[in-house]
């Protein structure tokens, strides 16, 4: 049984002054500083929403995103709010975990306390997936793991109301690796120190996160599969999908390895852009002779600008609009009791396997960068 929550009068007053009315949260835009007010705003609006649901209003989904300030996540988040507002069948509220497991847990518990019908979780507590699944089952709401490690088969077997929506991370790793292979084969000078090995720097996202693990593994695998010997420079550089952290990490490496690095593989575009900044400051990207291949994932607007500028060699389109629409559609289908299948979901680029929805990536480079367009204001559910 889910618990009922009594709204403290003061909090309600705060929500009335802080929040706008209407469907969806009042959290504004994609703020860079995910403030308490953002989270609070989302939660307080839920007070009204919960009351509505309890009185036969529309179902409410509580989305806990790992970090509102993350470029990819902010696009997915905004699209989900836009789609919910336009469609009107399910209200979406959200909260920012601020890249902190403790904050995620507390946001999740707040959503449960308020009796949400759906919990959408962009989980960063990757060591506790089964425990979270058990908690969702106990609360009785639907659980949708979004853009993160999918729960195990055992977890799915225990709960019919569990789903996951994520991109096929192996594809994104392979896209990066294959781009580097192509570059290496076409440019004999790419072996900068002439050691016969491809000396690469790997920039990792959040430790243990599905995309981090799989993208790093499959990018290197694609290079090795092409018969190229590799050498990792700098070891495990955990930069948490963050541009500034990646910039700092690469700048530090340049002090010792400026003449050795042959390429940078980044588990997302933000980190690739941080690496490019550091490389520019270190004398790279001045001309053809100082070019260094850097690869990323997401095909964000800024990532695509770097592709056009000729710095980012390749990126893999990770479509936040598709992610958000697939999440919403799973909720809408389950609400009306329709089985979620590839056909019933009906969103281009998605495939349903059991209760797992997979989204495909697309390789983006200078030749097709204009195909990476997506529109977060497009709310059609096709
Ligand atoms: C990835 C994305 C990263 C980051 C991460 C957070 O799919 O490529 O940029 O947003 O998700 O879950």
Short mmCIF file of N, CA and C in Angstrom, two decimals, residues 233-357:
data_model
loop_
_atom_site.label_atom_id
_atom_site.label_comp_id
_atom_site.label_asym_id
_atom_site.label_seq_id
_atom_site.Cartn_x
_atom_site.Cartn_y
_atom_site.Cartn_z
N UNK A 233 46.32 5.40 -22.06
CA UNK A 233 47.14 6.41 -21.37
C UNK A 233 46.31 7.04 -20.25
N UNK A 234 46.89 7.10 -19.07
CA UNK A 234 46.23 7.82 -17.97
C UNK A 234 45.30 6.97 -17.13
N UNK A 235 45.09 5.72 -17.50
CA UNK A 235 44.25 4.82 -16.68
C UNK A 235 42.79 5.24 -16.69
N UNK A 236 42.08 4.86 -15.63
CA UNK A 236 40.64 5.11 -15.53
C UNK A 236 40.38 6.57 -15.18
N UNK A 237 39.92 7.34 -16.10
CA UNK A 237 39.67 8.75 -15.82
C UNK A 237 38.16 8.95 -15.66
N UNK A 238 37.72 8.94 -14.42
CA UNK A 238 36.27 9.05 -14.16
C UNK A 238 35.90 10.53 -14.11
N UNK A 239 35.20 10.98 -15.12
CA UNK A 239 34.88 12.41 -15.23
C UNK A 239 33.38 12.65 -15.14
N UNK A 240 32.62 11.61 -14.84
CA UNK A 240 31.19 11.73 -14.52
C UNK A 240 30.36 12.48 -15.56
N UNK A 241 30.66 12.29 -16.82
CA UNK A 241 29.94 12.92 -17.93
C UNK A 241 30.07 14.44 -17.90
N UNK A 242 31.09 14.93 -17.20
CA UNK A 242 31.18 16.36 -16.94
C UNK A 242 32.31 17.01 -17.74
N UNK A 243 31.96 18.08 -18.41
CA UNK A 243 32.91 18.75 -19.30
C UNK A 243 34.14 19.29 -18.56
N UNK A 244 33.88 19.99 -17.45
CA UNK A 244 35.00 20.61 -16.72
C UNK A 244 35.96 19.56 -16.17
N UNK A 245 35.37 18.45 -15.68
CA UNK A 245 36.23 17.40 -15.12
C UNK A 245 37.10 16.77 -16.21
N UNK A 246 36.51 16.61 -17.39
CA UNK A 246 37.27 16.03 -18.50
C UNK A 246 38.37 16.98 -18.95
N UNK A 247 38.04 18.25 -18.99
CA UNK A 247 39.03 19.24 -19.41
C UNK A 247 40.24 19.20 -18.47
N UNK A 248 39.92 19.15 -17.19
CA UNK A 248 40.98 19.11 -16.17
C UNK A 248 41.83 17.83 -16.32
N UNK A 249 41.15 16.72 -16.52
CA UNK A 249 41.86 15.44 -16.61
C UNK A 249 42.80 15.42 -17.82
N UNK A 250 42.31 15.91 -18.95
CA UNK A 250 43.15 15.89 -20.16
C UNK A 250 44.28 16.90 -20.05
N UNK A 251 43.98 18.06 -19.48
CA UNK A 251 45.04 19.07 -19.30
C UNK A 251 46.16 18.47 -18.45
N UNK A 252 45.80 17.75 -17.41
CA UNK A 252 46.82 17.16 -16.53
C UNK A 252 47.66 16.13 -17.30
N UNK A 253 47.01 15.35 -18.15
CA UNK A 253 47.74 14.32 -18.90
C UNK A 253 48.73 14.92 -19.90
N UNK A 254 48.34 16.07 -20.45
CA UNK A 254 49.19 16.67 -21.49
C UNK A 254 50.58 17.01 -20.98
N UNK A 255 50.68 17.24 -19.67
CA UNK A 255 51.99 17.57 -19.09
C UNK A 255 53.01 16.47 -19.39
N UNK A 256 52.56 15.22 -19.36
CA UNK A 256 53.50 14.11 -19.57
C UNK A 256 53.34 13.39 -20.91
N UNK A 257 52.15 13.45 -21.46
CA UNK A 257 51.89 12.57 -22.62
C UNK A 257 51.51 13.32 -23.89
N UNK A 258 51.83 14.58 -23.95
CA UNK A 258 51.43 15.40 -25.09
C UNK A 258 51.88 14.80 -26.44
N UNK A 259 53.03 14.13 -26.43
CA UNK A 259 53.56 13.60 -27.70
C UNK A 259 53.08 12.18 -27.98
N UNK A 260 52.39 11.60 -27.00
CA UNK A 260 52.03 10.18 -27.14
C UNK A 260 50.56 9.94 -27.49
N UNK A 261 49.70 10.82 -27.01
CA UNK A 261 48.26 10.56 -27.18
C UNK A 261 47.89 10.54 -28.67
N UNK A 262 47.24 9.44 -29.08
CA UNK A 262 46.81 9.32 -30.48
C UNK A 262 45.33 9.62 -30.66
N UNK A 263 44.54 9.42 -29.60
CA UNK A 263 43.12 9.75 -29.72
C UNK A 263 42.49 9.82 -28.34
N UNK A 264 41.33 10.48 -28.30
CA UNK A 264 40.56 10.55 -27.05
C UNK A 264 39.19 9.94 -27.30
N UNK A 265 38.83 8.98 -26.47
CA UNK A 265 37.49 8.37 -26.52
C UNK A 265 36.75 8.86 -25.28
N UNK A 266 35.64 9.55 -25.51
CA UNK A 266 34.90 10.10 -24.37
C UNK A 266 33.51 9.47 -24.34
N UNK A 267 33.06 9.09 -23.17
CA UNK A 267 31.75 8.41 -23.06
C UNK A 267 30.57 9.36 -23.25
N UNK A 268 30.82 10.64 -23.44
CA UNK A 268 29.75 11.53 -23.93
C UNK A 268 30.36 12.79 -24.54
N UNK A 269 29.52 13.57 -25.20
CA UNK A 269 30.02 14.76 -25.90
C UNK A 269 30.53 15.82 -24.93
N UNK A 270 29.85 15.98 -23.80
CA UNK A 270 30.31 17.01 -22.86
C UNK A 270 31.78 16.77 -22.50
N UNK A 271 32.13 15.52 -22.21
CA UNK A 271 33.52 15.22 -21.85
C UNK A 271 34.43 15.38 -23.07
N UNK A 272 33.94 15.01 -24.25
CA UNK A 272 34.75 15.18 -25.46
C UNK A 272 35.06 16.67 -25.66
N UNK A 273 34.07 17.52 -25.39
CA UNK A 273 34.28 18.96 -25.57
C UNK A 273 35.27 19.50 -24.54
N UNK A 274 35.21 18.96 -23.33
CA UNK A 274 36.20 19.34 -22.31
C UNK A 274 37.60 18.95 -22.77
N UNK A 275 37.71 17.76 -23.35
CA UNK A 275 39.01 17.29 -23.84
C UNK A 275 39.50 18.21 -24.96
N UNK A 276 38.59 18.58 -25.85
CA UNK A 276 38.98 19.45 -26.98
C UNK A 276 39.49 20.81 -26.47
N UNK A 277 38.83 21.33 -25.45
CA UNK A 277 39.29 22.60 -24.87
C UNK A 277 40.71 22.47 -24.36
N UNK A 278 40.95 21.38 -23.61
CA UNK A 278 42.28 21.16 -23.04
C UNK A 278 43.31 20.98 -24.16
N UNK A 279 42.92 20.25 -25.19
CA UNK A 279 43.84 20.01 -26.30
C UNK A 279 44.15 21.31 -27.04
N UNK A 280 43.13 22.13 -27.22
CA UNK A 280 43.36 23.42 -27.89
C UNK A 280 44.37 24.24 -27.08
N UNK A 281 44.16 24.26 -25.77
CA UNK A 281 45.07 25.03 -24.90
C UNK A 281 46.47 24.43 -24.93
N UNK A 282 46.54 23.14 -25.24
CA UNK A 282 47.84 22.46 -25.28
C UNK A 282 48.48 22.50 -26.66
N UNK A 283 47.92 23.28 -27.57
CA UNK A 283 48.57 23.47 -28.88
C UNK A 283 47.99 22.60 -30.00
N UNK A 284 46.97 21.82 -29.69
CA UNK A 284 46.35 21.01 -30.75
C UNK A 284 45.29 21.83 -31.49
N UNK A 285 44.85 21.26 -32.62
CA UNK A 285 43.77 21.84 -33.43
C UNK A 285 44.10 23.22 -33.99
N UNK A 286 45.38 23.46 -34.22
CA UNK A 286 45.75 24.74 -34.84
C UNK A 286 45.70 24.60 -36.37
N UNK A 287 46.05 23.40 -36.84
CA UNK A 287 46.06 23.13 -38.27
C UNK A 287 45.99 21.62 -38.48
N UNK A 288 46.08 21.17 -39.73
CA UNK A 288 45.96 19.73 -39.99
C UNK A 288 47.04 18.94 -39.24
N UNK A 289 48.19 19.53 -39.09
CA UNK A 289 49.31 18.83 -38.44
C UNK A 289 49.13 18.67 -36.93
N UNK A 290 48.23 19.43 -36.34
CA UNK A 290 48.04 19.33 -34.89
C UNK A 290 46.64 18.79 -34.55
N UNK A 291 46.07 18.10 -35.53
CA UNK A 291 44.75 17.50 -35.31
C UNK A 291 44.88 16.23 -34.47
N UNK A 292 43.91 15.98 -33.63
CA UNK A 292 43.88 14.73 -32.85
C UNK A 292 42.44 14.22 -32.85
N UNK A 293 42.22 12.95 -33.21
CA UNK A 293 40.83 12.47 -33.21
C UNK A 293 40.26 12.36 -31.79
N UNK A 294 39.08 12.97 -31.64
CA UNK A 294 38.35 12.91 -30.38
C UNK A 294 36.94 12.42 -30.72
N UNK A 295 36.45 11.44 -29.97
CA UNK A 295 35.10 10.91 -30.24
C UNK A 295 34.23 11.07 -28.99
N UNK A 296 32.94 11.25 -29.23
CA UNK A 296 32.00 11.37 -28.12
C UNK A 296 30.71 10.63 -28.43
N UNK A 297 29.75 10.80 -27.56
CA UNK A 297 28.43 10.19 -27.72
C UNK A 297 27.38 11.21 -27.30
N UNK A 298 26.28 11.24 -28.00
CA UNK A 298 25.07 12.02 -27.71
C UNK A 298 24.62 12.82 -28.93
N UNK A 299 25.59 13.41 -29.67
CA UNK A 299 25.23 14.35 -30.73
C UNK A 299 24.36 15.47 -30.17
N UNK A 300 24.83 16.06 -29.10
CA UNK A 300 24.15 17.25 -28.57
C UNK A 300 24.39 18.40 -29.55
N UNK A 301 23.66 19.48 -29.36
CA UNK A 301 23.83 20.63 -30.27
C UNK A 301 25.29 21.11 -30.24
N UNK A 302 25.86 21.20 -29.05
CA UNK A 302 27.25 21.67 -28.97
C UNK A 302 28.22 20.62 -29.52
N UNK A 303 27.87 19.36 -29.34
CA UNK A 303 28.69 18.29 -29.92
C UNK A 303 28.70 18.41 -31.44
N UNK A 304 27.51 18.63 -32.01
CA UNK A 304 27.42 18.76 -33.47
C UNK A 304 28.17 20.00 -33.96
N UNK A 305 28.14 21.07 -33.18
CA UNK A 305 28.92 22.26 -33.56
C UNK A 305 30.40 21.90 -33.66
N UNK A 306 30.86 21.07 -32.73
CA UNK A 306 32.28 20.67 -32.75
C UNK A 306 32.58 19.78 -33.96
N UNK A 307 31.61 18.97 -34.36
CA UNK A 307 31.79 18.16 -35.57
C UNK A 307 31.93 19.11 -36.77
N UNK A 308 31.06 20.11 -36.82
CA UNK A 308 31.11 21.07 -37.95
C UNK A 308 32.42 21.86 -37.94
N UNK A 309 32.88 22.17 -36.75
CA UNK A 309 34.13 22.94 -36.60
C UNK A 309 35.34 22.10 -37.00
N UNK A 310 35.15 20.78 -37.03
CA UNK A 310 36.26 19.91 -37.43
C UNK A 310 37.11 19.43 -36.27
N UNK A 311 36.61 19.58 -35.06
CA UNK A 311 37.38 19.07 -33.91
C UNK A 311 36.88 17.69 -33.48
N UNK A 312 35.59 17.55 -33.25
CA UNK A 312 35.04 16.24 -32.86
C UNK A 312 34.94 15.36 -34.10
N UNK A 313 35.64 14.23 -34.08
CA UNK A 313 35.67 13.35 -35.26
C UNK A 313 34.32 12.69 -35.50
N UNK A 314 33.78 12.15 -34.41
CA UNK A 314 32.50 11.47 -34.56
C UNK A 314 31.74 11.49 -33.24
N UNK A 315 30.43 11.34 -33.34
CA UNK A 315 29.61 11.19 -32.14
C UNK A 315 28.47 10.25 -32.51
N UNK A 316 27.79 9.73 -31.51
CA UNK A 316 26.70 8.80 -31.77
C UNK A 316 25.42 9.45 -31.30
N UNK A 317 24.47 9.61 -32.20
CA UNK A 317 23.21 10.26 -31.81
C UNK A 317 22.46 9.42 -30.79
N UNK A 318 22.34 9.99 -29.61
CA UNK A 318 21.61 9.40 -28.50
C UNK A 318 20.42 10.34 -28.36
N UNK A 319 19.27 9.93 -28.83
CA UNK A 319 18.19 10.90 -29.03
C UNK A 319 17.35 11.09 -27.76
N UNK A 320 17.48 12.25 -27.11
CA UNK A 320 16.74 12.48 -25.86
C UNK A 320 15.23 12.58 -26.08
N UNK A 321 14.86 12.98 -27.31
CA UNK A 321 13.43 13.09 -27.63
C UNK A 321 12.83 11.70 -27.72
N UNK A 322 13.54 10.79 -28.37
CA UNK A 322 13.07 9.40 -28.46
C UNK A 322 12.98 8.80 -27.06
N UNK A 323 13.98 9.05 -26.25
CA UNK A 323 13.97 8.51 -24.88
C UNK A 323 12.73 8.99 -24.12
N UNK A 324 12.51 10.29 -24.14
CA UNK A 324 11.39 10.84 -23.37
C UNK A 324 10.05 10.36 -23.91
N UNK A 325 9.93 10.31 -25.23
CA UNK A 325 8.65 9.86 -25.81
C UNK A 325 8.40 8.39 -25.49
N UNK A 326 9.47 7.59 -25.53
CA UNK A 326 9.30 6.17 -25.21
C UNK A 326 8.88 6.00 -23.75
N UNK A 327 9.46 6.76 -22.87
CA UNK A 327 9.07 6.69 -21.45
C UNK A 327 7.58 7.03 -21.31
N UNK A 328 7.20 8.14 -21.93
CA UNK A 328 5.81 8.58 -21.80
C UNK A 328 4.85 7.57 -22.40
N UNK A 329 5.22 7.05 -23.56
CA UNK A 329 4.32 6.12 -24.25
C UNK A 329 4.16 4.82 -23.45
N UNK A 330 5.25 4.35 -22.82
CA UNK A 330 5.13 3.16 -21.97
C UNK A 330 4.08 3.43 -20.88
N UNK A 331 4.14 4.61 -20.31
CA UNK A 331 3.18 4.94 -19.25
C UNK A 331 1.76 5.02 -19.81
N UNK A 332 1.62 5.65 -20.96
CA UNK A 332 0.28 5.80 -21.54
C UNK A 332 -0.31 4.44 -21.91
N UNK A 333 0.54 3.56 -22.44
CA UNK A 333 0.03 2.23 -22.83
C UNK A 333 -0.38 1.42 -21.60
N UNK A 334 0.46 1.43 -20.58
CA UNK A 334 0.12 0.65 -19.38
C UNK A 334 -1.13 1.23 -18.71
N UNK A 335 -1.27 2.53 -18.79
CA UNK A 335 -2.45 3.17 -18.20
C UNK A 335 -3.73 2.61 -18.83
N UNK A 336 -3.69 2.42 -20.16
CA UNK A 336 -4.91 1.93 -20.82
C UNK A 336 -4.93 0.40 -20.92
N UNK A 337 -3.94 -0.25 -20.30
CA UNK A 337 -3.93 -1.72 -20.28
C UNK A 337 -3.49 -2.35 -21.58
N UNK A 338 -2.80 -1.60 -22.42
CA UNK A 338 -2.30 -2.16 -23.69
C UNK A 338 -0.89 -2.71 -23.48
N UNK A 339 -0.65 -3.88 -24.03
CA UNK A 339 0.69 -4.47 -23.91
C UNK A 339 1.70 -3.58 -24.64
N UNK A 340 2.88 -3.45 -24.03
CA UNK A 340 3.92 -2.63 -24.66
C UNK A 340 4.72 -3.50 -25.63
N UNK A 341 4.57 -3.24 -26.91
CA UNK A 341 5.33 -3.99 -27.92
C UNK A 341 5.97 -2.96 -28.85
N UNK A 342 6.85 -3.45 -29.72
CA UNK A 342 7.47 -2.52 -30.67
C UNK A 342 6.39 -1.79 -31.46
N UNK A 343 5.34 -2.55 -31.83
CA UNK A 343 4.27 -1.97 -32.65
C UNK A 343 3.43 -0.98 -31.84
N UNK A 344 3.02 -1.40 -30.63
CA UNK A 344 2.15 -0.49 -29.87
C UNK A 344 2.92 0.75 -29.43
N UNK A 345 4.21 0.59 -29.18
CA UNK A 345 5.01 1.77 -28.80
C UNK A 345 5.11 2.72 -30.01
N UNK A 346 5.45 2.12 -31.16
CA UNK A 346 5.37 2.87 -32.42
C UNK A 346 6.25 4.10 -32.50
N UNK A 347 7.39 4.08 -31.87
CA UNK A 347 8.29 5.24 -31.94
C UNK A 347 9.52 4.83 -32.74
N UNK A 348 9.80 5.58 -33.81
CA UNK A 348 10.92 5.22 -34.70
C UNK A 348 12.22 5.08 -33.90
N UNK A 349 12.96 4.03 -34.24
CA UNK A 349 14.26 3.84 -33.58
C UNK A 349 14.18 3.07 -32.26
N UNK A 350 13.00 2.56 -31.92
CA UNK A 350 12.89 1.80 -30.67
C UNK A 350 12.48 0.36 -30.95
N UNK A 351 12.88 -0.52 -30.05
CA UNK A 351 12.51 -1.93 -30.15
C UNK A 351 12.21 -2.43 -28.75
N UNK A 352 11.14 -3.21 -28.62
CA UNK A 352 10.74 -3.70 -27.30
C UNK A 352 11.10 -5.18 -27.18
N UNK A 353 11.78 -5.51 -26.10
CA UNK A 353 12.08 -6.92 -25.79
C UNK A 353 11.56 -7.16 -24.40
N UNK A 354 10.46 -7.88 -24.28
CA UNK A 354 9.86 -8.08 -22.96
C UNK A 354 9.45 -6.73 -22.39
N UNK A 355 9.95 -6.41 -21.20
CA UNK A 355 9.65 -5.10 -20.62
C UNK A 355 10.81 -4.13 -20.80
N UNK A 356 11.71 -4.48 -21.71
CA UNK A 356 12.84 -3.57 -21.97
C UNK A 356 12.62 -2.88 -23.33
N UNK A 357 12.74 -1.55 -23.30
CA UNK A 357 12.65 -0.78 -24.55
C UNK A 357 14.06 -0.33 -24.90
#
